[in-house]
């Protein structure tokens, strides 16, 4: 079993070791790890776990991190950033307050090319109040201070 799969297994524990493994999953920048984080976020866990998952997805897909020389799985970059962005956009409307802010901050860090299209697609099926929230997210992405 490789390191990513070991971290995935450990991240399912409901203790400090599981929390540390969850955070480490984002730092290993592997597609299998990013998918595990996305699945965990899709399960809509407790708010504090959602914040940590959003941060880990932001770490995994970080546009800046992918520009560093230490990243080994370069061939997975596009897929990792897309999977992270998809999961974060799906979670955005199911959250509010500090969790929504964590999700939108992670989306800014990932800055995947597909994000505007994902937001537009979510907007098509969202009720008016949620459309306004998605419009605000799209505007924040357009003026991303991390670019």
Short mmCIF file of N, CA and C in Angstrom, two decimals:
data_model
loop_
_atom_site.label_atom_id
_atom_site.label_comp_id
_atom_site.label_asym_id
_atom_site.label_seq_id
_atom_site.Cartn_x
_atom_site.Cartn_y
_atom_site.Cartn_z
N UNK A 1 0.86 -1.19 0.00
CA UNK A 1 0.00 0.00 0.00
C UNK A 1 0.90 1.24 0.00
N UNK A 2 0.64 2.16 -0.90
CA UNK A 2 1.48 3.36 -0.96
C UNK A 2 1.06 4.38 0.09
N UNK A 3 1.82 5.46 0.20
CA UNK A 3 1.59 6.47 1.24
C UNK A 3 0.21 7.10 1.14
N UNK A 4 -0.26 7.39 -0.07
CA UNK A 4 -1.57 8.02 -0.23
C UNK A 4 -2.67 7.12 0.31
N UNK A 5 -2.62 5.83 0.00
CA UNK A 5 -3.65 4.91 0.49
C UNK A 5 -3.57 4.74 2.01
N UNK A 6 -2.36 4.79 2.55
CA UNK A 6 -2.20 4.72 4.00
C UNK A 6 -2.85 5.94 4.65
N UNK A 7 -2.62 7.12 4.06
CA UNK A 7 -3.23 8.34 4.59
C UNK A 7 -4.74 8.32 4.46
N UNK A 8 -5.25 7.81 3.35
CA UNK A 8 -6.70 7.72 3.15
C UNK A 8 -7.31 6.86 4.26
N UNK A 9 -6.72 5.72 4.53
CA UNK A 9 -7.23 4.84 5.58
C UNK A 9 -7.17 5.53 6.94
N UNK A 10 -6.06 6.18 7.23
CA UNK A 10 -5.90 6.85 8.53
C UNK A 10 -6.86 8.04 8.67
N UNK A 11 -7.17 8.71 7.55
CA UNK A 11 -8.02 9.90 7.61
C UNK A 11 -9.46 9.59 8.03
N UNK A 12 -9.84 8.35 7.98
CA UNK A 12 -11.21 7.96 8.34
C UNK A 12 -11.37 7.81 9.85
N UNK A 13 -10.27 7.86 10.58
CA UNK A 13 -10.34 7.77 12.04
C UNK A 13 -10.85 9.08 12.61
N UNK A 14 -11.64 8.99 13.64
CA UNK A 14 -12.25 10.18 14.27
C UNK A 14 -11.41 10.64 15.46
N UNK A 15 -10.13 10.86 15.23
CA UNK A 15 -9.25 11.31 16.31
C UNK A 15 -8.20 12.24 15.72
N UNK A 16 -7.25 12.65 16.55
CA UNK A 16 -6.22 13.59 16.10
C UNK A 16 -5.38 13.00 14.96
N UNK A 17 -5.15 11.70 14.99
CA UNK A 17 -4.39 11.06 13.92
C UNK A 17 -5.16 11.15 12.59
N UNK A 18 -6.46 10.95 12.65
CA UNK A 18 -7.29 11.05 11.46
C UNK A 18 -7.29 12.47 10.91
N UNK A 19 -7.37 13.46 11.79
CA UNK A 19 -7.32 14.85 11.36
C UNK A 19 -5.99 15.18 10.69
N UNK A 20 -4.91 14.71 11.27
CA UNK A 20 -3.58 14.96 10.69
C UNK A 20 -3.45 14.28 9.33
N UNK A 21 -3.98 13.08 9.22
CA UNK A 21 -3.92 12.37 7.94
C UNK A 21 -4.75 13.10 6.88
N UNK A 22 -5.90 13.64 7.28
CA UNK A 22 -6.75 14.39 6.35
C UNK A 22 -5.99 15.60 5.81
N UNK A 23 -5.33 16.31 6.69
CA UNK A 23 -4.56 17.48 6.25
C UNK A 23 -3.41 17.05 5.33
N UNK A 24 -2.76 15.94 5.67
CA UNK A 24 -1.64 15.46 4.87
C UNK A 24 -2.08 15.00 3.48
N UNK A 25 -3.31 14.52 3.36
CA UNK A 25 -3.81 14.10 2.05
C UNK A 25 -3.74 15.24 1.04
N UNK A 26 -4.06 16.43 1.49
CA UNK A 26 -4.00 17.58 0.58
C UNK A 26 -2.59 17.90 0.16
N UNK A 27 -1.63 17.62 1.02
CA UNK A 27 -0.24 17.96 0.73
C UNK A 27 0.45 16.93 -0.16
N UNK A 28 -0.10 15.73 -0.26
CA UNK A 28 0.58 14.73 -1.10
C UNK A 28 0.28 14.92 -2.59
N UNK A 29 -0.72 15.71 -2.91
CA UNK A 29 -1.05 16.07 -4.29
C UNK A 29 -1.06 14.87 -5.24
N UNK A 30 -1.90 13.91 -4.88
CA UNK A 30 -2.13 12.74 -5.71
C UNK A 30 -3.61 12.67 -6.01
N UNK A 31 -3.97 12.21 -7.18
CA UNK A 31 -5.37 12.16 -7.60
C UNK A 31 -6.19 11.27 -6.68
N UNK A 32 -5.67 10.13 -6.29
CA UNK A 32 -6.41 9.22 -5.41
C UNK A 32 -6.71 9.91 -4.08
N UNK A 33 -5.78 10.69 -3.57
CA UNK A 33 -5.98 11.42 -2.32
C UNK A 33 -7.01 12.53 -2.49
N UNK A 34 -6.94 13.24 -3.60
CA UNK A 34 -7.89 14.33 -3.85
C UNK A 34 -9.30 13.78 -4.00
N UNK A 35 -9.44 12.65 -4.66
CA UNK A 35 -10.77 12.03 -4.79
C UNK A 35 -11.30 11.61 -3.42
N UNK A 36 -10.43 11.11 -2.55
CA UNK A 36 -10.86 10.72 -1.20
C UNK A 36 -11.33 11.95 -0.42
N UNK A 37 -10.61 13.05 -0.56
CA UNK A 37 -11.02 14.30 0.10
C UNK A 37 -12.36 14.79 -0.46
N UNK A 38 -12.52 14.73 -1.77
CA UNK A 38 -13.77 15.16 -2.40
C UNK A 38 -14.94 14.30 -1.92
N UNK A 39 -14.73 12.99 -1.85
CA UNK A 39 -15.78 12.09 -1.36
C UNK A 39 -16.15 12.41 0.08
N UNK A 40 -15.14 12.69 0.89
CA UNK A 40 -15.39 13.02 2.30
C UNK A 40 -16.19 14.32 2.41
N UNK A 41 -15.86 15.30 1.58
CA UNK A 41 -16.60 16.56 1.60
C UNK A 41 -18.02 16.36 1.09
N UNK A 42 -18.19 15.54 0.07
CA UNK A 42 -19.52 15.25 -0.47
C UNK A 42 -20.43 14.60 0.58
N UNK A 43 -19.85 13.93 1.56
CA UNK A 43 -20.64 13.29 2.62
C UNK A 43 -21.20 14.31 3.61
N UNK A 44 -20.81 15.57 3.48
CA UNK A 44 -21.27 16.68 4.32
C UNK A 44 -21.12 16.37 5.82
N UNK A 45 -19.87 16.21 6.26
CA UNK A 45 -19.62 15.94 7.68
C UNK A 45 -19.86 17.19 8.53
N UNK A 46 -19.46 17.13 9.78
CA UNK A 46 -19.60 18.27 10.68
C UNK A 46 -18.86 19.48 10.13
N UNK A 47 -19.27 20.65 10.58
CA UNK A 47 -18.72 21.92 10.07
C UNK A 47 -17.20 22.00 10.20
N UNK A 48 -16.66 21.63 11.35
CA UNK A 48 -15.20 21.75 11.52
C UNK A 48 -14.46 20.81 10.57
N UNK A 49 -15.03 19.64 10.32
CA UNK A 49 -14.43 18.70 9.37
C UNK A 49 -14.54 19.27 7.95
N UNK A 50 -15.66 19.89 7.63
CA UNK A 50 -15.82 20.48 6.30
C UNK A 50 -14.77 21.59 6.07
N UNK A 51 -14.51 22.38 7.09
CA UNK A 51 -13.49 23.43 6.95
C UNK A 51 -12.12 22.81 6.68
N UNK A 52 -11.79 21.75 7.42
CA UNK A 52 -10.49 21.08 7.22
C UNK A 52 -10.41 20.43 5.83
N UNK A 53 -11.51 19.83 5.40
CA UNK A 53 -11.53 19.22 4.07
C UNK A 53 -11.37 20.27 2.98
N UNK A 54 -12.05 21.40 3.13
CA UNK A 54 -11.92 22.48 2.15
C UNK A 54 -10.47 22.94 2.07
N UNK A 55 -9.84 23.12 3.23
CA UNK A 55 -8.44 23.55 3.24
C UNK A 55 -7.55 22.51 2.56
N UNK A 56 -7.78 21.22 2.87
CA UNK A 56 -6.98 20.15 2.27
C UNK A 56 -7.16 20.11 0.75
N UNK A 57 -8.40 20.32 0.28
CA UNK A 57 -8.63 20.37 -1.17
C UNK A 57 -7.94 21.59 -1.78
N UNK A 58 -7.94 22.70 -1.06
CA UNK A 58 -7.21 23.88 -1.51
C UNK A 58 -5.72 23.61 -1.60
N UNK A 59 -5.19 22.86 -0.64
CA UNK A 59 -3.78 22.48 -0.67
C UNK A 59 -3.48 21.57 -1.87
N UNK A 60 -4.34 20.58 -2.07
CA UNK A 60 -4.13 19.61 -3.15
C UNK A 60 -4.11 20.30 -4.52
N UNK A 61 -5.05 21.21 -4.72
CA UNK A 61 -5.19 21.84 -6.03
C UNK A 61 -4.50 23.18 -6.17
N UNK A 62 -3.82 23.62 -5.14
CA UNK A 62 -3.22 24.95 -5.13
C UNK A 62 -2.44 25.28 -6.41
N UNK A 63 -2.91 26.29 -7.11
CA UNK A 63 -2.25 26.71 -8.35
C UNK A 63 -0.80 27.09 -8.09
N UNK A 64 -0.54 27.71 -6.98
CA UNK A 64 0.84 28.10 -6.65
C UNK A 64 1.71 26.88 -6.37
N UNK A 65 1.17 25.94 -5.59
CA UNK A 65 1.95 24.76 -5.24
C UNK A 65 2.36 23.97 -6.48
N UNK A 66 1.46 23.92 -7.46
CA UNK A 66 1.77 23.17 -8.67
C UNK A 66 2.88 23.83 -9.49
N UNK A 67 3.21 25.07 -9.20
CA UNK A 67 4.29 25.74 -9.92
C UNK A 67 5.65 25.49 -9.29
N UNK A 68 5.70 24.84 -8.12
CA UNK A 68 6.98 24.59 -7.45
C UNK A 68 7.68 23.37 -8.05
N UNK A 69 8.95 23.30 -7.83
CA UNK A 69 9.74 22.20 -8.40
C UNK A 69 9.58 20.89 -7.64
N UNK A 70 9.07 20.92 -6.41
CA UNK A 70 8.98 19.72 -5.60
C UNK A 70 7.82 18.79 -5.93
N UNK A 71 6.90 19.22 -6.76
CA UNK A 71 5.74 18.40 -7.08
C UNK A 71 6.15 17.28 -8.02
N UNK A 72 5.82 16.04 -7.62
CA UNK A 72 6.26 14.88 -8.39
C UNK A 72 5.21 14.37 -9.39
N UNK A 73 3.94 14.48 -9.09
CA UNK A 73 2.88 13.89 -9.92
C UNK A 73 2.31 14.93 -10.88
N UNK A 74 3.17 15.60 -11.63
CA UNK A 74 2.74 16.67 -12.53
C UNK A 74 1.67 16.22 -13.51
N UNK A 75 1.72 14.98 -13.94
CA UNK A 75 0.74 14.50 -14.92
C UNK A 75 -0.68 14.50 -14.35
N UNK A 76 -0.80 14.55 -13.02
CA UNK A 76 -2.12 14.53 -12.40
C UNK A 76 -2.65 15.93 -12.08
N UNK A 77 -1.87 16.97 -12.34
CA UNK A 77 -2.26 18.33 -11.94
C UNK A 77 -3.65 18.72 -12.42
N UNK A 78 -3.91 18.62 -13.71
CA UNK A 78 -5.20 19.07 -14.24
C UNK A 78 -6.36 18.33 -13.60
N UNK A 79 -6.23 17.02 -13.48
CA UNK A 79 -7.30 16.22 -12.90
C UNK A 79 -7.49 16.56 -11.42
N UNK A 80 -6.41 16.74 -10.69
CA UNK A 80 -6.50 17.07 -9.27
C UNK A 80 -7.18 18.42 -9.08
N UNK A 81 -6.76 19.41 -9.84
CA UNK A 81 -7.36 20.74 -9.70
C UNK A 81 -8.84 20.71 -10.09
N UNK A 82 -9.20 19.94 -11.11
CA UNK A 82 -10.60 19.82 -11.53
C UNK A 82 -11.43 19.12 -10.46
N UNK A 83 -10.94 18.00 -9.93
CA UNK A 83 -11.68 17.26 -8.90
C UNK A 83 -11.88 18.13 -7.66
N UNK A 84 -10.84 18.86 -7.27
CA UNK A 84 -10.95 19.75 -6.10
C UNK A 84 -11.99 20.84 -6.37
N UNK A 85 -11.92 21.47 -7.53
CA UNK A 85 -12.87 22.54 -7.85
C UNK A 85 -14.29 22.02 -7.90
N UNK A 86 -14.51 20.86 -8.50
CA UNK A 86 -15.85 20.29 -8.59
C UNK A 86 -16.43 20.05 -7.19
N UNK A 87 -15.64 19.45 -6.31
CA UNK A 87 -16.12 19.16 -4.96
C UNK A 87 -16.41 20.45 -4.19
N UNK A 88 -15.55 21.43 -4.35
CA UNK A 88 -15.74 22.69 -3.63
C UNK A 88 -16.96 23.45 -4.13
N UNK A 89 -17.19 23.47 -5.43
CA UNK A 89 -18.39 24.14 -5.96
C UNK A 89 -19.64 23.41 -5.48
N UNK A 90 -19.61 22.06 -5.48
CA UNK A 90 -20.77 21.30 -4.98
C UNK A 90 -21.04 21.65 -3.51
N UNK A 91 -20.00 21.82 -2.73
CA UNK A 91 -20.17 22.09 -1.30
C UNK A 91 -20.58 23.52 -1.02
N UNK A 92 -20.25 24.43 -1.90
CA UNK A 92 -20.46 25.86 -1.64
C UNK A 92 -21.89 26.18 -1.24
N UNK A 93 -22.86 25.69 -1.97
CA UNK A 93 -24.26 26.01 -1.70
C UNK A 93 -24.81 25.28 -0.48
N UNK A 94 -24.14 24.23 -0.05
CA UNK A 94 -24.60 23.47 1.12
C UNK A 94 -24.01 24.00 2.42
N UNK A 95 -23.30 25.12 2.32
CA UNK A 95 -22.63 25.67 3.50
C UNK A 95 -23.03 27.11 3.71
N UNK A 96 -22.59 27.66 4.82
CA UNK A 96 -22.79 29.07 5.09
C UNK A 96 -21.69 29.54 6.05
N UNK A 97 -21.66 30.82 6.31
CA UNK A 97 -20.74 31.37 7.29
C UNK A 97 -19.28 31.02 7.05
N UNK A 98 -18.61 30.61 8.14
CA UNK A 98 -17.17 30.35 8.07
C UNK A 98 -16.84 29.15 7.18
N UNK A 99 -17.75 28.19 7.08
CA UNK A 99 -17.49 27.04 6.22
C UNK A 99 -17.56 27.47 4.75
N UNK A 100 -18.55 28.28 4.42
CA UNK A 100 -18.65 28.78 3.04
C UNK A 100 -17.41 29.60 2.70
N UNK A 101 -16.94 30.40 3.64
CA UNK A 101 -15.72 31.20 3.42
C UNK A 101 -14.51 30.29 3.19
N UNK A 102 -14.40 29.21 3.96
CA UNK A 102 -13.30 28.26 3.78
C UNK A 102 -13.37 27.61 2.40
N UNK A 103 -14.59 27.26 1.97
CA UNK A 103 -14.77 26.65 0.65
C UNK A 103 -14.39 27.64 -0.44
N UNK A 104 -14.85 28.88 -0.33
CA UNK A 104 -14.54 29.85 -1.39
C UNK A 104 -13.04 30.19 -1.38
N UNK A 105 -12.42 30.27 -0.20
CA UNK A 105 -10.98 30.50 -0.15
C UNK A 105 -10.21 29.37 -0.83
N UNK A 106 -10.66 28.14 -0.61
CA UNK A 106 -10.01 26.99 -1.25
C UNK A 106 -10.18 27.06 -2.76
N UNK A 107 -11.36 27.47 -3.22
CA UNK A 107 -11.58 27.62 -4.67
C UNK A 107 -10.63 28.67 -5.27
N UNK A 108 -10.40 29.75 -4.54
CA UNK A 108 -9.46 30.77 -5.03
C UNK A 108 -8.05 30.20 -5.11
N UNK A 109 -7.66 29.38 -4.15
CA UNK A 109 -6.32 28.78 -4.17
C UNK A 109 -6.17 27.79 -5.32
N UNK A 110 -7.21 27.00 -5.55
CA UNK A 110 -7.16 26.01 -6.63
C UNK A 110 -7.14 26.72 -7.98
N UNK A 111 -8.01 27.71 -8.12
CA UNK A 111 -8.07 28.53 -9.34
C UNK A 111 -8.04 27.67 -10.60
N UNK A 112 -8.83 26.61 -10.60
CA UNK A 112 -8.89 25.71 -11.76
C UNK A 112 -9.54 26.41 -12.93
N UNK A 113 -9.07 26.16 -14.13
CA UNK A 113 -9.66 26.80 -15.30
C UNK A 113 -11.15 26.51 -15.46
N UNK A 114 -11.61 25.36 -14.96
CA UNK A 114 -13.01 24.95 -15.12
C UNK A 114 -13.95 25.63 -14.12
N UNK A 115 -13.42 26.30 -13.11
CA UNK A 115 -14.26 26.82 -12.03
C UNK A 115 -15.38 27.74 -12.52
N UNK A 116 -15.13 28.71 -13.39
CA UNK A 116 -16.24 29.55 -13.85
C UNK A 116 -17.36 28.74 -14.51
N UNK A 117 -17.01 27.74 -15.29
CA UNK A 117 -18.00 26.89 -15.94
C UNK A 117 -18.78 26.07 -14.90
N UNK A 118 -18.08 25.59 -13.88
CA UNK A 118 -18.74 24.84 -12.81
C UNK A 118 -19.74 25.73 -12.06
N UNK A 119 -19.35 26.96 -11.80
CA UNK A 119 -20.24 27.90 -11.12
C UNK A 119 -21.45 28.20 -11.99
N UNK A 120 -21.24 28.43 -13.29
CA UNK A 120 -22.36 28.69 -14.21
C UNK A 120 -23.32 27.52 -14.25
N UNK A 121 -22.79 26.29 -14.27
CA UNK A 121 -23.64 25.10 -14.32
C UNK A 121 -24.46 24.98 -13.03
N UNK A 122 -23.84 25.26 -11.88
CA UNK A 122 -24.56 25.19 -10.61
C UNK A 122 -25.64 26.26 -10.55
N UNK A 123 -25.36 27.39 -11.15
CA UNK A 123 -26.32 28.51 -11.15
C UNK A 123 -27.60 28.15 -11.90
N UNK A 124 -27.48 27.37 -12.97
CA UNK A 124 -28.64 27.01 -13.79
C UNK A 124 -29.72 26.27 -13.01
N UNK A 125 -29.31 25.46 -12.04
CA UNK A 125 -30.30 24.67 -11.29
C UNK A 125 -30.53 25.20 -9.87
N UNK A 126 -29.94 26.33 -9.55
CA UNK A 126 -30.07 26.88 -8.20
C UNK A 126 -31.26 27.83 -8.10
N UNK A 127 -31.91 27.87 -6.93
CA UNK A 127 -32.97 28.86 -6.71
C UNK A 127 -32.37 30.27 -6.66
N UNK A 128 -33.19 31.30 -6.82
CA UNK A 128 -32.69 32.68 -6.90
C UNK A 128 -31.74 33.10 -5.77
N UNK A 129 -32.04 32.74 -4.54
CA UNK A 129 -31.16 33.13 -3.43
C UNK A 129 -29.78 32.50 -3.58
N UNK A 130 -29.74 31.27 -4.04
CA UNK A 130 -28.45 30.61 -4.24
C UNK A 130 -27.75 31.14 -5.50
N UNK A 131 -28.52 31.57 -6.49
CA UNK A 131 -27.91 32.17 -7.67
C UNK A 131 -27.12 33.41 -7.28
N UNK A 132 -27.67 34.19 -6.37
CA UNK A 132 -26.97 35.39 -5.91
C UNK A 132 -25.66 35.02 -5.21
N UNK A 133 -25.68 33.96 -4.42
CA UNK A 133 -24.46 33.50 -3.75
C UNK A 133 -23.43 33.04 -4.78
N UNK A 134 -23.88 32.33 -5.80
CA UNK A 134 -22.97 31.88 -6.86
C UNK A 134 -22.43 33.06 -7.66
N UNK A 135 -23.27 34.08 -7.88
CA UNK A 135 -22.80 35.29 -8.56
C UNK A 135 -21.69 35.95 -7.75
N UNK A 136 -21.87 35.99 -6.43
CA UNK A 136 -20.85 36.58 -5.56
C UNK A 136 -19.56 35.77 -5.61
N UNK A 137 -19.69 34.44 -5.65
CA UNK A 137 -18.51 33.58 -5.76
C UNK A 137 -17.80 33.81 -7.09
N UNK A 138 -18.56 33.88 -8.17
CA UNK A 138 -17.97 34.12 -9.49
C UNK A 138 -17.24 35.46 -9.53
N UNK A 139 -17.84 36.47 -8.91
CA UNK A 139 -17.21 37.79 -8.86
C UNK A 139 -15.92 37.74 -8.05
N UNK A 140 -15.96 37.03 -6.94
CA UNK A 140 -14.75 36.89 -6.12
C UNK A 140 -13.65 36.17 -6.91
N UNK A 141 -14.03 35.16 -7.66
CA UNK A 141 -13.07 34.42 -8.48
C UNK A 141 -12.48 35.32 -9.57
N UNK A 142 -13.32 36.16 -10.19
CA UNK A 142 -12.83 37.07 -11.24
C UNK A 142 -11.77 38.03 -10.70
N UNK A 143 -11.89 38.38 -9.43
CA UNK A 143 -10.96 39.33 -8.81
C UNK A 143 -10.05 38.61 -7.82
N UNK A 144 -9.69 37.39 -8.15
CA UNK A 144 -8.88 36.54 -7.27
C UNK A 144 -7.57 37.25 -6.92
N UNK A 145 -7.36 37.58 -5.65
CA UNK A 145 -6.13 38.27 -5.26
C UNK A 145 -4.91 37.37 -5.28
N UNK A 146 -5.10 36.07 -5.47
CA UNK A 146 -3.98 35.14 -5.47
C UNK A 146 -3.33 34.97 -6.84
N UNK A 147 -3.90 35.62 -7.83
CA UNK A 147 -3.32 35.51 -9.18
C UNK A 147 -2.19 36.49 -9.34
#
